């Protein structure tokens, strides 16, 4: 079975803090994705990566950056957290052009 | 950009009833996926469809790839309380493109 794990299920941070969300997959997938999910807005793609050290902007990259130093690990970074970044963050991985498998999500609250 | 619509947005059904929901697009897709998301969890892949007209089952779930390639359908037979959750569709156009996700159908099952 594909396993995608995320470093935290729940996280509370203060405005202005730097936040790291980690995602690890164990299926040697090339592609990894970060989404945020908000009520009524569905899943919105923040960033994705097709290979180590490669990154591409998704639909809402502002205020975020990513890092992919190893194939199995994809990190989402909030350089200076703001309250409008309070959300559920979902990581996913896939083979090239394949089905995406999601992690359990990190519910981030920024106060 | 491409958008998916899901219908209905939400539904309340009695335990034991059958459920039908659909996903439509203004664009042609080559792959359709159906996911289920339990409260507070990440989406779990239920069914993947790769060919127009394809009908695929997974237990009590059956999904179909519409022959126009602009829609897909998910049916759940004999619903049970653990069917509660949000059901998402996702479509992929050309090979290698990212998937587009629908806004979800929220299913509630009344005992």
Short mmCIF file of C-alpha atoms in Angstrom, two decimals:
data_model
loop_
_atom_site.label_atom_id
_atom_site.label_comp_id
_atom_site.label_asym_id
_atom_site.label_seq_id
_atom_site.Cartn_x
_atom_site.Cartn_y
_atom_site.Cartn_z
CA UNK A 1 0.00 0.00 0.00
CA UNK A 2 1.07 3.54 -0.72
CA UNK A 3 1.86 5.44 2.40
CA UNK A 4 2.06 9.21 2.61
CA UNK A 5 2.79 10.62 6.03
CA UNK A 6 2.70 14.19 7.26
CA UNK A 7 4.74 15.40 10.19
CA UNK A 8 1.89 16.81 12.26
CA UNK A 9 -1.87 16.29 12.37
CA UNK A 10 -2.49 19.54 14.23
CA UNK A 11 -0.33 22.63 14.48
CA UNK A 12 -0.87 26.00 16.14
CA UNK A 13 1.47 28.84 15.23
CA UNK A 14 1.61 32.57 15.84
CA UNK A 15 1.43 35.22 13.15
CA UNK A 16 4.87 35.89 11.70
CA UNK A 17 6.36 32.53 12.64
CA UNK A 18 8.13 30.40 10.07
CA UNK A 19 6.30 27.11 9.62
CA UNK A 20 7.56 23.86 8.13
CA UNK A 21 5.18 21.12 7.03
CA UNK A 22 6.87 17.86 6.13
CA UNK A 23 5.60 15.11 3.88
CA UNK A 24 7.17 11.72 3.25
CA UNK A 25 6.09 9.01 0.81
CA UNK A 26 7.41 5.47 0.71
CA UNK A 27 6.48 4.39 -2.83
CA UNK A 28 9.29 5.96 -4.84
CA UNK A 29 6.84 8.30 -6.56
CA UNK A 30 8.25 10.96 -8.82
CA UNK A 31 5.53 13.53 -8.22
CA UNK A 32 4.60 15.23 -4.98
CA UNK A 33 1.99 17.90 -4.33
CA UNK A 34 0.85 20.31 -1.65
CA UNK A 35 -2.78 21.42 -1.46
CA UNK A 36 -4.78 23.48 0.95
CA UNK A 37 -8.41 22.70 1.63
CA UNK A 38 -10.90 25.26 2.84
CA UNK A 39 -14.67 24.92 3.27
CA UNK A 40 -16.48 25.77 0.06
CA UNK A 41 -13.26 26.12 -1.92
CA UNK A 42 -12.26 22.50 -2.34
CA UNK A 43 -8.66 21.47 -2.92
CA UNK A 44 -6.34 24.16 -4.23
CA UNK A 45 -2.87 23.33 -5.50
CA UNK A 46 -0.07 25.32 -3.88
CA UNK A 47 3.08 23.76 -5.32
CA UNK A 48 4.14 20.52 -6.92
CA UNK A 49 7.36 18.78 -7.81
CA UNK A 50 8.19 16.33 -10.59
CA UNK A 51 11.67 15.47 -9.40
CA UNK A 52 14.25 16.14 -6.74
CA UNK A 53 15.12 19.83 -6.55
CA UNK A 54 12.37 20.62 -9.06
CA UNK A 55 9.36 22.69 -8.10
CA UNK A 56 6.48 24.27 -9.94
CA UNK A 57 3.93 26.82 -8.78
CA UNK A 58 0.35 25.70 -8.51
CA UNK A 59 -2.71 27.90 -8.39
CA UNK A 60 -2.05 29.68 -5.08
CA UNK A 61 1.73 29.79 -4.38
CA UNK A 62 1.82 33.24 -2.77
CA UNK A 63 3.10 33.17 0.79
CA UNK A 64 4.50 29.64 0.42
CA UNK A 65 7.71 27.98 -0.70
CA UNK A 66 8.73 24.35 -1.01
CA UNK A 67 11.80 22.18 -0.83
CA UNK A 68 12.50 18.77 -2.30
CA UNK A 69 16.01 17.63 -1.46
CA UNK A 70 15.19 13.92 -1.51
CA UNK A 71 12.76 12.01 -3.70
CA UNK A 72 10.65 10.82 -0.79
CA UNK A 73 10.35 14.12 1.05
CA UNK A 74 8.53 17.32 0.10
CA UNK A 75 8.38 20.23 2.51
CA UNK A 76 6.01 23.19 2.52
CA UNK A 77 7.31 26.36 4.11
CA UNK A 78 5.34 29.35 5.30
CA UNK A 79 8.00 32.04 5.59
CA UNK A 80 5.87 34.31 7.79
CA UNK A 81 2.59 32.73 8.79
CA UNK A 82 -0.55 34.81 8.58
CA UNK A 83 -4.04 34.17 9.86
CA UNK A 84 -5.37 33.68 6.33
CA UNK A 85 -3.12 30.64 6.06
CA UNK A 86 -5.17 28.83 8.68
CA UNK A 87 -6.31 25.78 6.76
CA UNK A 88 -6.07 22.03 6.23
CA UNK A 89 -2.90 21.19 4.30
CA UNK A 90 -2.78 17.99 2.29
CA UNK A 91 0.24 16.37 0.73
CA UNK A 92 -0.07 13.88 -2.12
CA UNK A 93 2.24 11.79 -4.28
CA UNK A 94 1.92 9.95 -7.56
CA UNK A 95 3.82 8.20 -10.30
CA UNK A 96 4.22 10.28 -13.45
CA UNK A 97 0.67 11.20 -14.59
CA UNK A 98 -0.76 8.66 -12.16
CA UNK A 99 -3.36 8.66 -9.42
CA UNK A 100 -2.57 10.85 -6.45
CA UNK A 101 -2.39 9.36 -2.97
CA UNK A 102 -2.94 11.69 -0.06
CA UNK A 103 -1.55 11.95 3.42
CA UNK A 104 -3.80 12.41 6.48
CA UNK A 105 -3.50 16.18 6.42
CA UNK A 106 -2.20 18.83 8.79
CA UNK A 107 -4.70 21.22 10.29
CA UNK A 108 -2.80 24.47 10.79
CA UNK A 109 -4.14 27.28 12.92
CA UNK A 110 -2.37 30.63 12.86
CA UNK A 111 -3.30 32.95 15.71
CA UNK B 1 -8.75 26.95 -16.29
CA UNK B 2 -10.54 23.66 -16.21
CA UNK B 3 -13.27 23.28 -13.62
CA UNK B 4 -15.31 20.40 -12.37
CA UNK B 5 -18.83 20.55 -11.02
CA UNK B 6 -20.23 17.96 -8.66
CA UNK B 7 -23.87 17.27 -8.05
CA UNK B 8 -25.45 17.25 -5.61
CA UNK B 9 -23.45 19.46 -3.25
CA UNK B 10 -24.82 17.52 -0.30
CA UNK B 11 -27.30 14.78 0.33
CA UNK B 12 -29.03 13.16 3.24
CA UNK B 13 -30.15 9.57 2.80
CA UNK B 14 -31.52 6.76 4.92
CA UNK B 15 -29.29 3.83 5.75
CA UNK B 16 -29.83 1.11 3.16
CA UNK B 17 -30.65 3.47 0.30
CA UNK B 18 -28.67 3.66 -2.91
CA UNK B 19 -26.78 6.86 -3.74
CA UNK B 20 -25.92 8.47 -7.06
CA UNK B 21 -23.68 11.45 -7.65
CA UNK B 22 -21.98 12.89 -10.69
CA UNK B 23 -19.15 15.06 -11.83
CA UNK B 24 -19.19 17.17 -14.99
CA UNK B 25 -16.67 19.21 -16.89
CA UNK B 26 -16.63 21.59 -19.83
CA UNK B 27 -13.40 19.90 -20.97
CA UNK B 28 -12.60 16.38 -22.07
CA UNK B 29 -10.73 14.22 -19.60
CA UNK B 30 -8.73 11.04 -20.14
CA UNK B 31 -8.72 9.85 -16.54
CA UNK B 32 -11.30 10.15 -13.80
CA UNK B 33 -10.69 9.45 -10.13
CA UNK B 34 -13.11 9.21 -7.22
CA UNK B 35 -11.99 9.88 -3.65
CA UNK B 36 -13.67 9.75 -0.26
CA UNK B 37 -12.63 11.98 2.61
CA UNK B 38 -13.61 11.20 6.18
CA UNK B 39 -13.86 14.14 8.60
CA UNK B 40 -10.40 15.33 9.60
CA UNK B 41 -8.61 12.91 7.28
CA UNK B 42 -7.02 13.03 3.84
CA UNK B 43 -8.90 11.84 0.73
CA UNK B 44 -8.66 8.12 0.01
CA UNK B 45 -8.71 6.86 -3.57
CA UNK B 46 -11.78 4.72 -4.26
CA UNK B 47 -11.87 4.11 -8.00
CA UNK B 48 -9.81 5.07 -11.06
CA UNK B 49 -11.25 5.14 -14.61
CA UNK B 50 -9.14 5.29 -17.76
CA UNK B 51 -11.42 4.73 -20.75
CA UNK B 52 -14.65 6.30 -21.97
CA UNK B 53 -17.59 4.06 -21.11
CA UNK B 54 -15.61 2.12 -18.53
CA UNK B 55 -17.60 0.81 -15.58
CA UNK B 56 -15.61 -0.18 -12.50
CA UNK B 57 -16.73 -1.50 -9.13
CA UNK B 58 -15.12 -1.54 -5.71
CA UNK B 59 -17.38 -3.39 -3.30
CA UNK B 60 -20.65 -1.47 -3.04
CA UNK B 61 -19.25 1.37 -5.12
CA UNK B 62 -19.56 1.57 -8.89
CA UNK B 63 -18.18 4.36 -11.04
CA UNK B 64 -18.52 5.07 -14.73
CA UNK B 65 -16.47 7.10 -17.18
CA UNK B 66 -19.00 8.99 -19.30
CA UNK B 67 -18.92 8.31 -23.03
CA UNK B 68 -18.63 12.04 -23.78
CA UNK B 69 -15.49 12.05 -21.60
CA UNK B 70 -16.88 15.15 -19.90
CA UNK B 71 -18.55 13.41 -16.99
CA UNK B 72 -18.32 10.60 -14.50
CA UNK B 73 -20.75 8.97 -12.10
CA UNK B 74 -20.43 7.28 -8.73
CA UNK B 75 -23.06 5.00 -7.24
CA UNK B 76 -23.12 3.55 -3.76
CA UNK B 77 -25.48 0.69 -3.10
CA UNK B 78 -27.11 -0.14 0.25
CA UNK B 79 -25.53 2.76 2.12
CA UNK B 80 -24.22 2.27 5.65
CA UNK B 81 -23.25 4.82 8.33
CA UNK B 82 -19.51 4.62 7.49
CA UNK B 83 -20.27 5.91 3.99
CA UNK B 84 -20.58 9.37 5.54
CA UNK B 85 -18.02 11.78 4.20
CA UNK B 86 -17.14 13.98 1.27
CA UNK B 87 -16.78 12.39 -2.16
CA UNK B 88 -14.47 14.12 -4.62
CA UNK B 89 -14.00 13.54 -8.29
CA UNK B 90 -10.78 14.44 -10.09
CA UNK B 91 -10.08 14.59 -13.80
CA UNK B 92 -6.93 14.62 -15.86
CA UNK B 93 -6.79 15.94 -19.40
CA UNK B 94 -3.72 15.18 -21.39
CA UNK B 95 -1.08 12.79 -20.10
CA UNK B 96 1.16 14.46 -17.57
CA UNK B 97 -1.23 17.25 -16.67
CA UNK B 98 -2.16 17.76 -13.06
CA UNK B 99 -5.53 16.52 -11.89
CA UNK B 100 -8.38 18.97 -11.41
CA UNK B 101 -10.57 18.33 -8.35
CA UNK B 102 -14.27 18.89 -7.95
CA UNK B 103 -15.70 20.72 -4.93
CA UNK B 104 -17.09 17.50 -3.44
CA UNK B 105 -20.44 15.96 -2.54
CA UNK B 106 -21.10 15.73 1.19
CA UNK B 107 -22.99 12.56 2.08
CA UNK B 108 -24.87 12.08 5.32
CA UNK B 109 -26.46 8.75 6.18
CA UNK B 110 -29.34 8.74 8.63
CA UNK B 111 -29.87 5.59 10.71
#
